[in-house]
Amino acid sequence: MTTQTAPVTVTITGAGGQIGYALLFRIAAGGMLGPDRPVRLRLLEIPQGMRAAEGAALELQDCAFPLLHGVEVTDSAAVAFDGANIAMLVGSRPRGPGMERGDLLAANAGIFAPQGAAIAEAAADDIRVVVVGNPANTNALIAAASADGVPSDRFSALTRLDHNRAVGQLAGFLEVGPGEIADVIIWGNHSATQFPDVAHGILADRRPILDALAERLGGAEAARMWLDEVFIPRVAKRGAEIIEVRGSSSVASAANAAIEHVRDERLGTRRGSTSAAVVSRGEYGVPEGLVCSFPVVSRGDGAGYRIIEGLTFDAAARARFDASVAELVAERDAVRELGVL
């Protein structure tokens, strides 16, 4: 039985890379937008990556996915974003040996500013953009600032991977399924300064996570020590741990998180909130315009993610959050010095 629903055009940058490769087949199989929504894929690559992307396109054809209504490979941003409904900006410049933060930001400004301009020029009116390539928060800020006429709240950055890592660590320690954990929050930047917060989290039986940790560890003080000395550092540094163990960076887990980010934004969050880096309007004292991770929900009505407001912090949590926001401010100011914002 064929569907008459119009295909969604999904543009993926850096599509010839490992994360792009891990994304393509799940999207084409319906793993992102559902089993009844056809998709059209646009794969954007730099000239050196075209052969890898073309090879992936051949494999997609060989899979004969019923939902896949075409694949186009290009090195032209104008072509790639033409009519795009969803853009997943995966390709970025990684930090090289001896690179300072300013060098990294400058290199990525040269990627994300033109892509933002191309999105403004060619994308569909309902475009939604998620930035995966690091430094993701500030790359999203650059792209949004360069997309003249596109509302900035159409841009977000991926902290769902950090969120999933936090849930996974808690599930393993508490010996429960990940689906039994809700309302964990990633605040701030997708970096080592991020703040994984469990203070508002609950289990399926409605027990606060803090109470479950205290019960398992023998008291609230021991639970706090475990969070400060084990949990928070491990979540924040999980990417480095995977590189050390695996010999290369996170690929499948990053692709999975990107798919879940888009799925929940478009179709609606399920149980509780999730985490995403979205444009601040001053919530929780975060300077307006920064792309910062917050607790978010989506109704699946096309309006995108909405920040959950009114949550409270103790002094230690506030200090962690403020430190991550300060890093985002420093990155923003460095980009301003480059004349991009």
Coordinates of C-alpha atoms in Angstrom, one line a residue:
M1 CA 0.0 0.0 0.0
T2 CA 1.5 3.3 -1.0
T3 CA 1.0 6.5 0.9
Q4 CA -0.2 9.8 -0.7
T5 CA 1.5 12.0 2.0
A6 CA 3.9 14.5 0.5
P7 CA 7.6 13.7 1.2
V8 CA 9.5 15.7 3.8
T9 CA 12.8 17.0 2.4
V10 CA 15.6 16.4 4.8
T11 CA 19.0 18.0 4.2
I12 CA 22.0 16.4 5.9
T13 CA 25.4 18.2 5.8
G14 CA 28.6 16.2 6.1
A15 CA 26.5 13.3 4.8
G16 CA 29.6 11.3 3.7
G17 CA 31.0 11.2 7.2
Q18 CA 30.4 8.5 9.9
I19 CA 27.5 10.2 11.7
G20 CA 25.8 11.1 8.4
Y21 CA 26.2 7.4 7.3
A22 CA 24.6 6.3 10.6
L23 CA 21.7 8.7 10.1
L24 CA 20.7 8.0 6.5
F25 CA 19.3 4.5 6.7
R26 CA 17.3 5.1 9.9
I27 CA 15.7 8.2 8.4
A28 CA 14.9 6.4 5.2
A29 CA 13.4 3.5 7.1
G30 CA 11.0 5.8 9.0
G31 CA 12.9 5.9 12.2
M32 CA 12.8 9.7 12.5
L33 CA 9.5 10.8 11.1
G34 CA 7.4 7.7 11.5
P35 CA 6.4 4.7 9.4
D36 CA 3.8 6.6 7.3
R37 CA 5.9 9.7 6.3
P38 CA 7.9 9.6 3.1
V39 CA 11.2 11.5 2.9
R40 CA 13.4 13.0 0.2
L41 CA 17.1 13.2 1.2
R42 CA 19.6 15.8 0.1
L43 CA 23.2 15.0 1.0
L44 CA 25.5 18.0 1.2
E45 CA 29.3 17.4 1.1
I46 CA 32.5 19.2 0.4
P47 CA 34.1 18.1 -2.9
Q48 CA 36.5 15.7 -1.1
G49 CA 33.6 13.9 0.6
M50 CA 31.4 13.6 -2.5
R51 CA 32.4 10.0 -3.4
A52 CA 31.6 8.8 0.1
A53 CA 28.2 10.4 0.0
E54 CA 27.5 9.1 -3.5
G55 CA 28.4 5.6 -2.3
A56 CA 25.9 6.0 0.6
A57 CA 23.3 7.1 -2.0
L58 CA 23.9 3.9 -4.0
E59 CA 23.3 1.8 -0.8
L60 CA 20.1 3.7 0.0
Q61 CA 18.9 2.8 -3.5
D62 CA 19.8 -0.8 -3.0
C63 CA 17.8 -0.9 0.3
A64 CA 14.6 0.0 -1.7
F65 CA 13.0 1.7 1.3
P66 CA 9.3 2.3 0.5
L67 CA 9.4 5.7 2.3
L68 CA 12.4 7.0 0.4
H69 CA 11.3 9.2 -2.5
G70 CA 14.7 10.2 -3.8
V71 CA 18.3 11.0 -2.9
E72 CA 20.4 13.9 -4.2
V73 CA 24.1 14.3 -3.6
T74 CA 25.6 17.8 -4.0
D75 CA 28.4 20.1 -3.0
S76 CA 26.2 23.2 -3.5
A77 CA 24.5 24.6 -0.4
A78 CA 21.9 26.3 -2.6
V79 CA 20.9 23.0 -4.1
A80 CA 21.0 21.1 -0.9
F81 CA 18.7 23.4 1.1
D82 CA 16.3 24.1 -1.8
G83 CA 12.8 23.4 -0.4
A84 CA 14.3 21.7 2.8
N85 CA 11.8 21.2 5.6
I86 CA 14.4 19.8 8.0
A87 CA 18.1 20.5 8.0
M88 CA 20.6 18.5 10.1
L89 CA 23.9 20.3 10.1
V90 CA 26.4 17.5 10.9
G91 CA 29.5 18.6 9.1
S92 CA 31.9 20.9 11.1
R93 CA 35.6 21.6 11.5
P94 CA 37.0 19.6 14.4
R95 CA 39.7 21.0 16.6
G96 CA 43.1 20.2 15.1
P97 CA 46.5 20.0 16.8
G98 CA 47.5 23.4 18.2
M99 CA 44.2 25.1 17.4
E100 CA 43.0 27.7 19.8
R101 CA 39.3 28.2 20.5
G102 CA 39.3 31.3 18.4
D103 CA 40.7 29.4 15.4
L104 CA 38.1 26.7 15.8
L105 CA 35.3 29.3 16.0
A106 CA 36.6 31.1 12.9
A107 CA 36.9 27.9 10.9
N108 CA 33.3 26.9 11.8
A109 CA 32.0 30.4 11.1
G110 CA 33.2 29.9 7.5
I111 CA 31.0 26.8 7.3
F112 CA 27.8 27.7 9.3
A113 CA 27.4 31.3 8.2
P114 CA 27.1 30.4 4.5
Q115 CA 24.8 27.5 5.3
G116 CA 22.6 29.8 7.3
A117 CA 22.5 32.2 4.4
A118 CA 21.6 29.3 2.0
I119 CA 18.8 28.2 4.3
A120 CA 17.3 31.7 4.3
E121 CA 17.6 31.8 0.5
A122 CA 16.2 28.4 -0.4
A123 CA 14.6 26.4 2.4
A124 CA 10.9 25.9 2.9
D125 CA 8.9 28.2 5.1
D126 CA 8.5 25.6 7.8
I127 CA 12.3 24.8 8.0
R128 CA 13.6 23.4 11.3
V129 CA 17.4 23.2 11.8
V130 CA 19.4 21.2 14.3
V131 CA 23.1 21.6 14.5
V132 CA 25.1 18.5 15.4
G133 CA 28.6 19.6 14.5
N134 CA 30.6 21.0 17.3
P135 CA 30.9 23.5 18.9
A136 CA 27.2 22.9 18.3
N137 CA 25.6 25.7 20.4
T138 CA 27.7 28.5 18.9
N139 CA 27.5 27.0 15.4
A140 CA 23.7 27.2 15.7
L141 CA 24.0 30.8 16.9
I142 CA 26.2 31.6 13.8
A143 CA 23.8 29.8 11.4
A144 CA 20.7 31.5 12.9
A145 CA 22.4 35.0 12.7
S146 CA 23.2 34.4 9.1
A147 CA 19.7 33.2 8.1
D148 CA 18.1 36.6 7.4
G149 CA 14.4 36.4 7.6
V150 CA 14.2 33.0 9.2
P151 CA 13.0 33.1 12.9
S152 CA 15.9 32.3 15.2
D153 CA 13.7 29.8 17.1
R154 CA 13.8 27.5 14.0
F155 CA 17.4 26.7 15.0
S156 CA 18.5 24.4 17.8
A157 CA 21.6 22.4 18.8
L158 CA 22.0 18.9 19.9
T159 CA 22.3 18.2 23.6
R160 CA 20.0 15.1 23.4
L161 CA 23.2 13.0 23.4
D162 CA 24.2 14.4 26.7
H163 CA 20.7 13.9 28.0
N164 CA 20.7 10.2 26.9
R165 CA 24.1 9.7 28.4
A166 CA 22.8 11.0 31.8
V167 CA 19.7 8.8 31.6
G168 CA 21.8 5.8 30.7
Q169 CA 24.2 6.3 33.6
L170 CA 21.3 6.7 36.1
A171 CA 19.5 3.6 34.7
G172 CA 22.6 1.5 35.0
F173 CA 23.3 2.6 38.6
L174 CA 19.8 2.4 39.8
E175 CA 19.2 -0.9 37.9
V176 CA 16.0 0.3 36.1
G177 CA 15.2 0.7 32.5
P178 CA 16.0 4.0 30.8
G179 CA 12.3 4.4 30.0
E180 CA 11.6 4.5 33.7
I181 CA 13.5 7.8 34.1
A182 CA 12.0 11.1 33.3
D183 CA 12.8 14.8 33.6
V184 CA 16.6 14.7 33.7
I185 CA 18.0 18.0 32.4
I186 CA 21.1 19.1 30.6
W187 CA 21.7 22.9 31.2
G188 CA 24.2 25.1 29.3
N189 CA 26.7 24.2 26.6
H190 CA 27.4 21.0 24.8
S191 CA 30.9 20.9 26.3
A192 CA 32.7 19.7 29.5
T193 CA 31.0 22.6 31.3
Q194 CA 27.5 21.3 30.8
F195 CA 25.4 20.6 33.9
P196 CA 23.5 17.3 34.0
D197 CA 20.8 17.9 36.6
V198 CA 18.7 15.2 38.3
A199 CA 17.1 17.4 41.0
H200 CA 13.8 17.4 39.1
G201 CA 14.0 13.9 37.8
I202 CA 11.5 11.1 38.7
L203 CA 11.2 7.4 38.3
A204 CA 8.2 5.6 36.9
D205 CA 6.8 5.0 40.4
R206 CA 7.0 8.8 40.9
R207 CA 9.9 8.6 43.3
P208 CA 12.3 11.5 43.0
I209 CA 15.7 10.3 41.6
L210 CA 17.5 12.0 44.4
D211 CA 15.5 9.9 46.9
A212 CA 16.3 6.7 45.0
L213 CA 20.0 7.6 45.0
A214 CA 20.0 8.4 48.7
E215 CA 18.4 5.1 49.4
R216 CA 20.9 3.2 47.3
L217 CA 24.0 5.1 48.6
G218 CA 23.0 5.4 52.3
G219 CA 21.9 9.0 52.6
A220 CA 21.5 12.3 50.9
E221 CA 25.1 13.4 51.5
A222 CA 26.5 10.2 49.9
A223 CA 24.1 10.7 46.9
R224 CA 25.3 14.3 46.5
M225 CA 28.9 13.2 46.6
W226 CA 28.2 10.5 43.9
L227 CA 26.6 13.1 41.7
D228 CA 29.4 15.6 42.1
E229 CA 32.3 13.3 41.9
V230 CA 31.1 10.5 39.6
F231 CA 27.9 11.2 37.7
I232 CA 28.4 14.8 36.5
P233 CA 32.0 14.4 35.4
R234 CA 31.3 11.1 33.6
V235 CA 28.4 12.5 31.6
A236 CA 30.3 15.6 30.7
K237 CA 33.4 13.7 29.7
R238 CA 31.7 10.7 28.1
G239 CA 32.8 11.6 24.6
A240 CA 36.4 11.6 25.6
E241 CA 35.9 8.2 27.4
I242 CA 34.5 6.7 24.2
I243 CA 37.4 8.0 22.1
E244 CA 39.8 6.4 24.6
V245 CA 38.0 3.1 24.6
R246 CA 36.8 2.9 21.0
G247 CA 39.6 4.7 19.3
S248 CA 37.2 7.2 17.6
S249 CA 34.4 9.5 18.5
S250 CA 30.8 8.7 19.2
V251 CA 28.9 7.9 16.0
A252 CA 25.9 5.7 16.4
S253 CA 24.9 7.3 19.7
A254 CA 25.2 10.8 18.2
A255 CA 23.1 9.8 15.2
N256 CA 20.5 8.3 17.4
A257 CA 20.3 11.4 19.5
A258 CA 19.9 13.6 16.4
I259 CA 17.1 11.4 15.2
E260 CA 15.4 11.6 18.6
H261 CA 15.8 15.4 18.7
V262 CA 14.1 15.9 15.4
R263 CA 11.4 13.2 16.1
D264 CA 10.4 14.7 19.4
E265 CA 10.5 18.3 18.1
R266 CA 8.3 17.4 15.1
L267 CA 6.0 14.6 16.5
G268 CA 5.9 15.7 20.2
T269 CA 7.7 14.7 23.4
R270 CA 6.4 11.6 25.2
R271 CA 6.9 11.1 28.9
G272 CA 8.2 14.1 30.6
S273 CA 10.7 16.6 29.2
T274 CA 13.9 16.3 27.2
S275 CA 16.9 18.5 26.7
A276 CA 17.7 20.7 23.7
A277 CA 19.8 23.7 23.1
V278 CA 17.4 26.4 21.9
V279 CA 17.5 30.2 21.6
S280 CA 17.1 31.9 24.9
R281 CA 14.6 34.7 25.4
G282 CA 16.0 35.4 28.9
E283 CA 14.7 32.3 30.6
Y284 CA 16.6 31.4 33.9
G285 CA 18.8 34.5 33.5
V286 CA 20.5 33.3 30.3
P287 CA 21.3 36.2 28.0
E288 CA 18.8 36.6 25.2
G289 CA 19.9 35.1 21.9
L290 CA 22.3 32.5 23.3
V291 CA 21.7 29.0 22.1
C292 CA 21.6 27.2 25.5
S293 CA 20.4 23.8 26.7
F294 CA 17.2 23.8 28.7
P295 CA 14.5 21.4 29.7
V296 CA 12.0 21.4 26.8
V297 CA 8.8 19.8 25.6
S298 CA 7.0 19.8 22.2
R299 CA 3.3 19.3 21.4
G300 CA 4.1 18.2 17.9
D301 CA 2.1 21.0 16.4
G302 CA 4.8 22.6 14.3
A303 CA 5.7 25.1 17.0
G304 CA 8.9 23.3 18.0
Y305 CA 10.4 23.0 21.4
R306 CA 9.1 25.1 24.3
I307 CA 11.3 25.8 27.4
I308 CA 9.9 24.6 30.7
E309 CA 10.1 27.6 33.0
G310 CA 9.8 28.0 36.8
L311 CA 12.3 25.4 38.0
T312 CA 14.4 26.2 41.0
F313 CA 18.1 25.7 41.8
D314 CA 20.2 25.3 44.9
A315 CA 23.4 27.4 45.1
A316 CA 25.7 24.7 43.8
A317 CA 23.5 23.9 40.8
R318 CA 23.2 27.6 40.0
A319 CA 26.9 28.0 40.0
R320 CA 27.4 25.0 37.6
F321 CA 24.8 26.4 35.2
D322 CA 26.2 29.9 35.4
A323 CA 29.7 28.6 34.5
S324 CA 28.4 26.9 31.4
V325 CA 26.5 30.0 30.4
A326 CA 29.6 32.1 30.9
E327 CA 31.4 29.8 28.4
L328 CA 28.6 30.4 25.9
V329 CA 28.9 34.1 26.4
A330 CA 32.7 33.9 25.8
E331 CA 32.1 31.9 22.6
R332 CA 29.5 34.4 21.4
D333 CA 31.9 37.3 22.1
A334 CA 34.7 35.6 20.2
V335 CA 32.5 35.1 17.2
R336 CA 31.4 38.8 17.4
E337 CA 35.0 39.8 17.2
L338 CA 35.2 37.9 13.9
G339 CA 32.4 40.1 12.6
V340 CA 30.0 37.2 12.1
L341 CA 27.2 38.3 14.5

